mmCIF file with all atom_site columns, C-alpha atoms and ligand atoms in Angstrom:
data_model
loop_
_atom_site.group_PDB
_atom_site.id
_atom_site.type_symbol
_atom_site.label_atom_id
_atom_site.label_alt_id
_atom_site.label_comp_id
_atom_site.label_asym_id
_atom_site.label_entity_id
_atom_site.label_seq_id
_atom_site.pdbx_PDB_ins_code
_atom_site.Cartn_x
_atom_site.Cartn_y
_atom_site.Cartn_z
_atom_site.occupancy
_atom_site.B_iso_or_equiv
_atom_site.pdbx_formal_charge
_atom_site.auth_seq_id
_atom_site.auth_comp_id
_atom_site.auth_asym_id
_atom_site.auth_atom_id
_atom_site.pdbx_PDB_model_num
ATOM   1   C CA  . MET A 1 1   ? 83.849  -206.504 102.048 1.00 92.00 ? 1   MET A CA  1
ATOM   2   C CA  . LYS A 1 2   ? 86.948  -206.844 99.856  1.00 97.00 ? 2   LYS A CA  1
ATOM   3   C CA  . ARG A 1 3   ? 88.978  -203.680 100.132 1.00 98.00 ? 3   ARG A CA  1
ATOM   4   C CA  . ALA A 1 4   ? 92.144  -202.915 98.146  1.00 98.00 ? 4   ALA A CA  1
ATOM   5   C CA  . ILE A 1 5   ? 94.765  -200.203 98.248  1.00 98.00 ? 5   ILE A CA  1
ATOM   6   C CA  . TYR A 1 6   ? 96.353  -198.861 95.095  1.00 98.00 ? 6   TYR A CA  1
ATOM   7   C CA  . PRO A 1 7   ? 99.440  -196.979 96.295  1.00 98.00 ? 7   PRO A CA  1
ATOM   8   C CA  . GLY A 1 8   ? 101.752 -194.611 94.457  1.00 97.00 ? 8   GLY A CA  1
ATOM   9   C CA  . SER A 1 9   ? 102.965 -191.074 94.066  1.00 96.00 ? 9   SER A CA  1
ATOM   10  C CA  . PHE A 1 10  ? 100.368 -190.013 91.485  1.00 97.00 ? 10  PHE A CA  1
ATOM   11  C CA  . ASP A 1 11  ? 102.236 -186.766 90.773  1.00 97.00 ? 11  ASP A CA  1
ATOM   12  C CA  . PRO A 1 12  ? 100.022 -186.283 88.809  1.00 97.00 ? 12  PRO A CA  1
ATOM   13  C CA  . VAL A 1 13  ? 97.433  -189.024 88.200  1.00 98.00 ? 13  VAL A CA  1
ATOM   14  C CA  . THR A 1 14  ? 97.574  -190.186 84.542  1.00 98.00 ? 14  THR A CA  1
ATOM   15  C CA  . VAL A 1 15  ? 95.234  -192.058 82.190  1.00 98.00 ? 15  VAL A CA  1
ATOM   16  C CA  . GLY A 1 16  ? 97.356  -195.154 82.929  1.00 97.00 ? 16  GLY A CA  1
ATOM   17  C CA  . HIS A 1 17  ? 96.629  -194.848 86.666  1.00 98.00 ? 17  HIS A CA  1
ATOM   18  C CA  . LEU A 1 18  ? 92.960  -194.192 85.937  1.00 98.00 ? 18  LEU A CA  1
ATOM   19  C CA  . ASP A 1 19  ? 92.777  -197.362 83.858  1.00 98.00 ? 19  ASP A CA  1
ATOM   20  C CA  . ILE A 1 20  ? 94.172  -199.424 86.767  1.00 98.00 ? 20  ILE A CA  1
ATOM   21  C CA  . ILE A 1 21  ? 91.809  -197.680 89.229  1.00 98.00 ? 21  ILE A CA  1
ATOM   22  C CA  . SER A 1 22  ? 88.681  -198.372 87.190  1.00 98.00 ? 22  SER A CA  1
ATOM   23  C CA  . ARG A 1 23  ? 89.665  -201.984 86.477  1.00 98.00 ? 23  ARG A CA  1
ATOM   24  C CA  . SER A 1 24  ? 90.357  -202.526 90.200  1.00 98.00 ? 24  SER A CA  1
ATOM   25  C CA  . ALA A 1 25  ? 87.015  -200.977 91.107  1.00 98.00 ? 25  ALA A CA  1
ATOM   26  C CA  . GLN A 1 26  ? 85.338  -203.756 89.123  1.00 98.00 ? 26  GLN A CA  1
ATOM   27  C CA  . ILE A 1 27  ? 87.193  -206.441 91.066  1.00 98.00 ? 27  ILE A CA  1
ATOM   28  C CA  . PHE A 1 28  ? 86.937  -205.061 94.626  1.00 98.00 ? 28  PHE A CA  1
ATOM   29  C CA  . ASP A 1 29  ? 84.086  -203.725 96.762  1.00 98.00 ? 29  ASP A CA  1
ATOM   30  C CA  . GLU A 1 30  ? 86.203  -200.706 97.651  1.00 98.00 ? 30  GLU A CA  1
ATOM   31  C CA  . VAL A 1 31  ? 89.451  -199.274 96.267  1.00 98.00 ? 31  VAL A CA  1
ATOM   32  C CA  . ILE A 1 32  ? 91.490  -196.754 98.214  1.00 98.00 ? 32  ILE A CA  1
ATOM   33  C CA  . VAL A 1 33  ? 94.015  -194.845 96.135  1.00 98.00 ? 33  VAL A CA  1
ATOM   34  C CA  . GLY A 1 34  ? 96.882  -194.325 98.597  1.00 98.00 ? 34  GLY A CA  1
ATOM   35  C CA  . VAL A 1 35  ? 98.848  -191.177 97.841  1.00 98.00 ? 35  VAL A CA  1
ATOM   36  C CA  . LEU A 1 36  ? 102.336 -191.440 99.267  1.00 97.00 ? 36  LEU A CA  1
ATOM   37  C CA  . ASN A 1 37  ? 103.396 -188.362 101.170 1.00 94.00 ? 37  ASN A CA  1
ATOM   38  C CA  . ASN A 1 38  ? 107.140 -188.749 100.650 1.00 82.00 ? 38  ASN A CA  1
ATOM   39  C CA  . ASN A 1 39  ? 109.171 -186.040 102.359 1.00 72.00 ? 39  ASN A CA  1
ATOM   40  C CA  . GLN A 1 40  ? 112.305 -186.934 100.418 1.00 70.00 ? 40  GLN A CA  1
ATOM   41  C CA  . LYS A 1 41  ? 110.860 -186.102 97.012  1.00 75.00 ? 41  LYS A CA  1
ATOM   42  C CA  . ALA A 1 42  ? 109.982 -182.573 95.876  1.00 89.00 ? 42  ALA A CA  1
ATOM   43  C CA  . PRO A 1 43  ? 106.663 -183.221 94.138  1.00 94.00 ? 43  PRO A CA  1
ATOM   44  C CA  . LEU A 1 44  ? 104.893 -180.972 91.636  1.00 96.00 ? 44  LEU A CA  1
ATOM   45  C CA  . PHE A 1 45  ? 101.690 -181.261 93.699  1.00 96.00 ? 45  PHE A CA  1
ATOM   46  C CA  . CYS A 1 46  ? 101.573 -181.747 97.474  1.00 95.00 ? 46  CYS A CA  1
ATOM   47  C CA  . ALA A 1 47  ? 99.826  -184.889 98.753  1.00 96.00 ? 47  ALA A CA  1
ATOM   48  C CA  . LYS A 1 48  ? 96.606  -182.979 99.503  1.00 97.00 ? 48  LYS A CA  1
ATOM   49  C CA  . GLU A 1 49  ? 96.498  -181.609 95.941  1.00 97.00 ? 49  GLU A CA  1
ATOM   50  C CA  . ARG A 1 50  ? 97.200  -185.049 94.456  1.00 98.00 ? 50  ARG A CA  1
ATOM   51  C CA  . VAL A 1 51  ? 94.340  -186.506 96.508  1.00 98.00 ? 51  VAL A CA  1
ATOM   52  C CA  . ALA A 1 52  ? 92.027  -183.724 95.265  1.00 98.00 ? 52  ALA A CA  1
ATOM   53  C CA  . LEU A 1 53  ? 93.003  -184.392 91.617  1.00 98.00 ? 53  LEU A CA  1
ATOM   54  C CA  . ILE A 1 54  ? 92.295  -188.125 92.036  1.00 98.00 ? 54  ILE A CA  1
ATOM   55  C CA  . GLU A 1 55  ? 88.965  -187.412 93.747  1.00 98.00 ? 55  GLU A CA  1
ATOM   56  C CA  . GLU A 1 56  ? 87.952  -185.163 90.846  1.00 98.00 ? 56  GLU A CA  1
ATOM   57  C CA  . VAL A 1 57  ? 88.818  -187.647 88.088  1.00 98.00 ? 57  VAL A CA  1
ATOM   58  C CA  . THR A 1 58  ? 87.311  -190.664 89.895  1.00 98.00 ? 58  THR A CA  1
ATOM   59  C CA  . LYS A 1 59  ? 84.105  -188.989 91.049  1.00 97.00 ? 59  LYS A CA  1
ATOM   60  C CA  . GLU A 1 60  ? 82.002  -191.291 88.820  1.00 97.00 ? 60  GLU A CA  1
ATOM   61  C CA  . LEU A 1 61  ? 83.507  -194.362 90.509  1.00 98.00 ? 61  LEU A CA  1
ATOM   62  C CA  . LYS A 1 62  ? 81.468  -194.636 93.681  1.00 97.00 ? 62  LYS A CA  1
ATOM   63  C CA  . ASN A 1 63  ? 83.574  -197.345 95.334  1.00 98.00 ? 63  ASN A CA  1
ATOM   64  C CA  . VAL A 1 64  ? 86.849  -195.431 94.962  1.00 98.00 ? 64  VAL A CA  1
ATOM   65  C CA  . ARG A 1 65  ? 88.321  -192.919 97.399  1.00 98.00 ? 65  ARG A CA  1
ATOM   66  C CA  . ALA A 1 66  ? 91.740  -191.313 97.775  1.00 98.00 ? 66  ALA A CA  1
ATOM   67  C CA  . GLU A 1 67  ? 93.752  -190.887 100.969 1.00 98.00 ? 67  GLU A CA  1
ATOM   68  C CA  . ALA A 1 68  ? 97.239  -189.549 101.656 1.00 98.00 ? 68  ALA A CA  1
ATOM   69  C CA  . PHE A 1 69  ? 99.553  -191.688 103.744 1.00 97.00 ? 69  PHE A CA  1
ATOM   70  C CA  . SER A 1 70  ? 103.105 -191.717 105.004 1.00 96.00 ? 70  SER A CA  1
ATOM   71  C CA  . GLY A 1 71  ? 105.140 -194.476 106.611 1.00 95.00 ? 71  GLY A CA  1
ATOM   72  C CA  . LEU A 1 72  ? 104.915 -198.156 105.745 1.00 96.00 ? 72  LEU A CA  1
ATOM   73  C CA  . LEU A 1 73  ? 102.385 -199.197 103.136 1.00 97.00 ? 73  LEU A CA  1
ATOM   74  C CA  . VAL A 1 74  ? 101.432 -202.316 105.104 1.00 97.00 ? 74  VAL A CA  1
ATOM   75  C CA  . ASP A 1 75  ? 100.641 -200.185 108.170 1.00 97.00 ? 75  ASP A CA  1
ATOM   76  C CA  . PHE A 1 76  ? 98.351  -198.049 106.015 1.00 98.00 ? 76  PHE A CA  1
ATOM   77  C CA  . ALA A 1 77  ? 96.723  -201.227 104.634 1.00 98.00 ? 77  ALA A CA  1
ATOM   78  C CA  . ARG A 1 78  ? 96.147  -202.558 108.160 1.00 97.00 ? 78  ARG A CA  1
ATOM   79  C CA  . LYS A 1 79  ? 94.703  -199.224 109.311 1.00 97.00 ? 79  LYS A CA  1
ATOM   80  C CA  . GLU A 1 80  ? 92.277  -199.179 106.377 1.00 97.00 ? 80  GLU A CA  1
ATOM   81  C CA  . LYS A 1 81  ? 91.452  -202.895 106.833 1.00 97.00 ? 81  LYS A CA  1
ATOM   82  C CA  . ALA A 1 82  ? 92.535  -203.619 103.259 1.00 98.00 ? 82  ALA A CA  1
ATOM   83  C CA  . THR A 1 83  ? 93.764  -207.105 102.386 1.00 97.00 ? 83  THR A CA  1
ATOM   84  C CA  . THR A 1 84  ? 95.128  -206.436 98.899  1.00 98.00 ? 84  THR A CA  1
ATOM   85  C CA  . ILE A 1 85  ? 97.697  -204.062 97.447  1.00 98.00 ? 85  ILE A CA  1
ATOM   86  C CA  . ILE A 1 86  ? 97.283  -203.358 93.748  1.00 98.00 ? 86  ILE A CA  1
ATOM   87  C CA  . ARG A 1 87  ? 100.225 -202.460 91.557  1.00 97.00 ? 87  ARG A CA  1
ATOM   88  C CA  . GLY A 1 88  ? 100.398 -201.842 87.836  1.00 96.00 ? 88  GLY A CA  1
ATOM   89  C CA  . LEU A 1 89  ? 103.038 -203.465 85.667  1.00 95.00 ? 89  LEU A CA  1
ATOM   90  C CA  . ARG A 1 90  ? 104.025 -201.534 82.567  1.00 93.00 ? 90  ARG A CA  1
ATOM   91  C CA  . ALA A 1 91  ? 107.109 -203.383 81.415  1.00 89.00 ? 91  ALA A CA  1
ATOM   92  C CA  . VAL A 1 92  ? 109.681 -205.953 82.504  1.00 88.00 ? 92  VAL A CA  1
ATOM   93  C CA  . THR A 1 93  ? 111.637 -203.074 84.048  1.00 87.00 ? 93  THR A CA  1
ATOM   94  C CA  . ASP A 1 94  ? 108.858 -202.604 86.647  1.00 89.00 ? 94  ASP A CA  1
ATOM   95  C CA  . PHE A 1 95  ? 108.876 -206.291 87.519  1.00 92.00 ? 95  PHE A CA  1
ATOM   96  C CA  . GLU A 1 96  ? 112.084 -206.737 89.508  1.00 93.00 ? 96  GLU A CA  1
ATOM   97  C CA  . TYR A 1 97  ? 111.366 -203.913 91.938  1.00 94.00 ? 97  TYR A CA  1
ATOM   98  C CA  . GLU A 1 98  ? 107.707 -204.876 92.272  1.00 96.00 ? 98  GLU A CA  1
ATOM   99  C CA  . LEU A 1 99  ? 108.555 -208.516 92.953  1.00 96.00 ? 99  LEU A CA  1
ATOM   100 C CA  . GLN A 1 100 ? 110.960 -207.527 95.727  1.00 96.00 ? 100 GLN A CA  1
ATOM   101 C CA  . MET A 1 101 ? 108.457 -205.084 97.263  1.00 97.00 ? 101 MET A CA  1
ATOM   102 C CA  . SER A 1 102 ? 105.595 -207.580 97.217  1.00 97.00 ? 102 SER A CA  1
ATOM   103 C CA  . GLN A 1 103 ? 107.721 -210.308 98.809  1.00 97.00 ? 103 GLN A CA  1
ATOM   104 C CA  . THR A 1 104 ? 109.020 -207.902 101.464 1.00 97.00 ? 104 THR A CA  1
ATOM   105 C CA  . ASN A 1 105 ? 105.506 -206.706 102.275 1.00 97.00 ? 105 ASN A CA  1
ATOM   106 C CA  . ARG A 1 106 ? 104.276 -210.294 102.488 1.00 96.00 ? 106 ARG A CA  1
ATOM   107 C CA  . GLN A 1 107 ? 107.092 -211.109 104.899 1.00 97.00 ? 107 GLN A CA  1
ATOM   108 C CA  . ILE A 1 108 ? 106.291 -208.248 107.268 1.00 97.00 ? 108 ILE A CA  1
ATOM   109 C CA  . CYS A 1 109 ? 102.530 -208.469 106.851 1.00 97.00 ? 109 CYS A CA  1
ATOM   110 C CA  . PRO A 1 110 ? 101.337 -211.934 105.677 1.00 97.00 ? 110 PRO A CA  1
ATOM   111 C CA  . GLU A 1 111 ? 97.661  -210.996 105.791 1.00 96.00 ? 111 GLU A CA  1
ATOM   112 C CA  . VAL A 1 112 ? 98.095  -208.467 102.968 1.00 97.00 ? 112 VAL A CA  1
ATOM   113 C CA  . ASP A 1 113 ? 98.755  -209.766 99.457  1.00 97.00 ? 113 ASP A CA  1
ATOM   114 C CA  . THR A 1 114 ? 99.775  -207.942 96.264  1.00 98.00 ? 114 THR A CA  1
ATOM   115 C CA  . LEU A 1 115 ? 97.832  -208.179 93.030  1.00 98.00 ? 115 LEU A CA  1
ATOM   116 C CA  . PHE A 1 116 ? 99.419  -207.045 89.755  1.00 97.00 ? 116 PHE A CA  1
ATOM   117 C CA  . LEU A 1 117 ? 97.404  -205.700 86.869  1.00 97.00 ? 117 LEU A CA  1
ATOM   118 C CA  . THR A 1 118 ? 99.220  -205.377 83.561  1.00 96.00 ? 118 THR A CA  1
ATOM   119 C CA  . ALA A 1 119 ? 98.991  -201.967 81.906  1.00 95.00 ? 119 ALA A CA  1
ATOM   120 C CA  . SER A 1 120 ? 96.611  -201.656 78.991  1.00 95.00 ? 120 SER A CA  1
ATOM   121 C CA  . VAL A 1 121 ? 98.684  -201.570 75.792  1.00 95.00 ? 121 VAL A CA  1
ATOM   122 C CA  . GLU A 1 122 ? 97.502  -198.069 74.870  1.00 95.00 ? 122 GLU A CA  1
ATOM   123 C CA  . TYR A 1 123 ? 98.721  -196.629 78.209  1.00 95.00 ? 123 TYR A CA  1
ATOM   124 C CA  . SER A 1 124 ? 101.767 -198.723 78.945  1.00 93.00 ? 124 SER A CA  1
ATOM   125 C CA  . TYR A 1 125 ? 104.231 -195.953 78.017  1.00 94.00 ? 125 TYR A CA  1
ATOM   126 C CA  . VAL A 1 126 ? 102.490 -193.261 80.094  1.00 95.00 ? 126 VAL A CA  1
ATOM   127 C CA  . SER A 1 127 ? 104.228 -192.082 83.272  1.00 95.00 ? 127 SER A CA  1
ATOM   128 C CA  . SER A 1 128 ? 103.874 -189.116 85.612  1.00 96.00 ? 128 SER A CA  1
ATOM   129 C CA  . SER A 1 129 ? 107.520 -188.161 85.101  1.00 95.00 ? 129 SER A CA  1
ATOM   130 C CA  . THR A 1 130 ? 107.253 -187.883 81.303  1.00 96.00 ? 130 THR A CA  1
ATOM   131 C CA  . VAL A 1 131 ? 104.017 -185.902 81.713  1.00 97.00 ? 131 VAL A CA  1
ATOM   132 C CA  . LYS A 1 132 ? 105.909 -183.407 83.897  1.00 96.00 ? 132 LYS A CA  1
ATOM   133 C CA  . GLU A 1 133 ? 108.831 -183.225 81.507  1.00 96.00 ? 133 GLU A CA  1
ATOM   134 C CA  . ILE A 1 134 ? 106.596 -182.538 78.497  1.00 97.00 ? 134 ILE A CA  1
ATOM   135 C CA  . ALA A 1 135 ? 104.585 -179.945 80.433  1.00 96.00 ? 135 ALA A CA  1
ATOM   136 C CA  . TYR A 1 136 ? 107.769 -178.249 81.663  1.00 95.00 ? 136 TYR A CA  1
ATOM   137 C CA  . TYR A 1 137 ? 108.762 -177.593 78.036  1.00 95.00 ? 137 TYR A CA  1
ATOM   138 C CA  . GLY A 1 138 ? 105.260 -176.418 77.139  1.00 94.00 ? 138 GLY A CA  1
ATOM   139 C CA  . GLY A 1 139 ? 104.255 -179.579 75.233  1.00 96.00 ? 139 GLY A CA  1
ATOM   140 C CA  . ASP A 1 140 ? 100.773 -181.051 74.867  1.00 96.00 ? 140 ASP A CA  1
ATOM   141 C CA  . ILE A 1 141 ? 99.934  -183.556 77.633  1.00 97.00 ? 141 ILE A CA  1
ATOM   142 C CA  . SER A 1 142 ? 96.257  -184.010 76.776  1.00 97.00 ? 142 SER A CA  1
ATOM   143 C CA  . ALA A 1 143 ? 96.726  -187.631 75.655  1.00 97.00 ? 143 ALA A CA  1
ATOM   144 C CA  . PHE A 1 144 ? 98.372  -188.646 78.932  1.00 98.00 ? 144 PHE A CA  1
ATOM   145 C CA  . VAL A 1 145 ? 96.203  -187.153 81.680  1.00 98.00 ? 145 VAL A CA  1
ATOM   146 C CA  . PRO A 1 146 ? 92.487  -186.377 82.131  1.00 98.00 ? 146 PRO A CA  1
ATOM   147 C CA  . ASP A 1 147 ? 91.519  -182.836 80.934  1.00 97.00 ? 147 ASP A CA  1
ATOM   148 C CA  . PHE A 1 148 ? 91.073  -181.494 84.455  1.00 98.00 ? 148 PHE A CA  1
ATOM   149 C CA  . VAL A 1 149 ? 94.565  -182.667 85.416  1.00 98.00 ? 149 VAL A CA  1
ATOM   150 C CA  . ALA A 1 150 ? 96.083  -181.234 82.209  1.00 98.00 ? 150 ALA A CA  1
ATOM   151 C CA  . LYS A 1 151 ? 94.692  -177.789 83.112  1.00 97.00 ? 151 LYS A CA  1
ATOM   152 C CA  . GLU A 1 152 ? 96.035  -177.980 86.669  1.00 97.00 ? 152 GLU A CA  1
ATOM   153 C CA  . VAL A 1 153 ? 99.483  -179.094 85.478  1.00 97.00 ? 153 VAL A CA  1
ATOM   154 C CA  . LYS A 1 154 ? 99.623  -176.250 82.945  1.00 95.00 ? 154 LYS A CA  1
ATOM   155 C CA  . LYS A 1 155 ? 98.620  -173.749 85.641  1.00 95.00 ? 155 LYS A CA  1
ATOM   156 C CA  . ARG A 1 156 ? 101.328 -175.092 87.956  1.00 95.00 ? 156 ARG A CA  1
ATOM   157 C CA  . PHE A 1 157 ? 104.052 -174.689 85.336  1.00 93.00 ? 157 PHE A CA  1
ATOM   158 C CA  . SER A 1 158 ? 102.937 -171.221 84.308  1.00 87.00 ? 158 SER A CA  1
ATOM   159 C CA  . SER A 1 159 ? 102.930 -169.932 87.892  1.00 76.00 ? 159 SER A CA  1
HETATM 160 P P1  . ADP B 2 .   ? 105.673 -194.867 91.982  1.00 81.06 ? 201 ADP B P1  1
HETATM 161 O O1  . ADP B 2 .   ? 105.787 -193.403 92.200  1.00 81.06 ? 201 ADP B O1  1
HETATM 162 O O2  . ADP B 2 .   ? 105.301 -195.682 93.186  1.00 81.06 ? 201 ADP B O2  1
HETATM 163 O O3  . ADP B 2 .   ? 106.755 -195.472 91.149  1.00 81.06 ? 201 ADP B O3  1
HETATM 164 P P2  . ADP B 2 .   ? 103.419 -194.194 90.365  1.00 81.06 ? 201 ADP B P2  1
HETATM 165 O O4  . ADP B 2 .   ? 102.755 -193.275 91.281  1.00 81.06 ? 201 ADP B O4  1
HETATM 166 O O5  . ADP B 2 .   ? 103.968 -193.652 89.112  1.00 81.06 ? 201 ADP B O5  1
HETATM 167 O O6  . ADP B 2 .   ? 104.453 -195.116 91.080  1.00 81.06 ? 201 ADP B O6  1
HETATM 168 O O7  . ADP B 2 .   ? 102.413 -195.357 89.993  1.00 81.06 ? 201 ADP B O7  1
HETATM 169 C C1  . ADP B 2 .   ? 101.706 -196.091 90.947  1.00 81.06 ? 201 ADP B C1  1
HETATM 170 C C2  . ADP B 2 .   ? 101.401 -197.454 90.384  1.00 81.06 ? 201 ADP B C2  1
HETATM 171 O O8  . ADP B 2 .   ? 100.781 -197.311 89.122  1.00 81.06 ? 201 ADP B O8  1
HETATM 172 C C3  . ADP B 2 .   ? 102.611 -198.345 90.150  1.00 81.06 ? 201 ADP B C3  1
HETATM 173 O O9  . ADP B 2 .   ? 102.220 -199.666 90.424  1.00 81.06 ? 201 ADP B O9  1
HETATM 174 C C4  . ADP B 2 .   ? 102.899 -198.186 88.681  1.00 81.06 ? 201 ADP B C4  1
HETATM 175 O O10 . ADP B 2 .   ? 103.515 -199.336 88.133  1.00 81.06 ? 201 ADP B O10 1
HETATM 176 C C5  . ADP B 2 .   ? 101.495 -198.049 88.145  1.00 81.06 ? 201 ADP B C5  1
HETATM 177 N N1  . ADP B 2 .   ? 101.449 -197.318 86.887  1.00 81.06 ? 201 ADP B N1  1
HETATM 178 C C6  . ADP B 2 .   ? 102.025 -196.138 86.600  1.00 81.06 ? 201 ADP B C6  1
HETATM 179 N N2  . ADP B 2 .   ? 101.761 -195.766 85.338  1.00 81.06 ? 201 ADP B N2  1
HETATM 180 C C7  . ADP B 2 .   ? 101.012 -196.759 84.801  1.00 81.06 ? 201 ADP B C7  1
HETATM 181 C C8  . ADP B 2 .   ? 100.444 -197.000 83.500  1.00 81.06 ? 201 ADP B C8  1
HETATM 182 N N3  . ADP B 2 .   ? 100.636 -196.158 82.504  1.00 81.06 ? 201 ADP B N3  1
HETATM 183 N N4  . ADP B 2 .   ? 99.725  -198.130 83.313  1.00 81.06 ? 201 ADP B N4  1
HETATM 184 C C9  . ADP B 2 .   ? 99.563  -199.005 84.334  1.00 81.06 ? 201 ADP B C9  1
HETATM 185 N N5  . ADP B 2 .   ? 100.089 -198.861 85.565  1.00 81.06 ? 201 ADP B N5  1
HETATM 186 C C10 . ADP B 2 .   ? 100.795 -197.755 85.797  1.00 81.06 ? 201 ADP B C10 1
#
């Protein structure tokens, strides 16, 4: 059983994330989307809500599940018996940080490796932070997130 973890904030999950999730699900027997519960950031959705959004938009993908985690990513990977961390690369600007993270993780946990998938061209500019900024000003985010997520984001900003 080849199990991978795709970690991130996913605040909220975008079509770019979904593309990486579905491509990973074709490579691995099981993909766990790891939702980072980061106390230092003030997210739009709490970790439990972000997990629920991911579960809703990945419900057709039977070998994908979402879990919240806090602490070290490699500890979460060990706990879930995953041997691969998946990260998406959008642009060169992602690369330096990702390289450092993957090498650090490999140093502290040699049994877990990192696999990079390059963003699909049509989604490479999509990010959760721009989605939130557009939604904050009442703009249309339907091209950037699944419909269900767009509705939940709109609700959050109108409340
Ligand atoms: P973080 O909060 O850890 O910076 P995100 O939650 O935004 O990251 O994203 C999680 C992972 O998904 C990261 O590896 C990031 O590079 C990748 N990612 C984000 N947006 C896209 C996209 N549009 N296409 C491909 N990968 C993406």
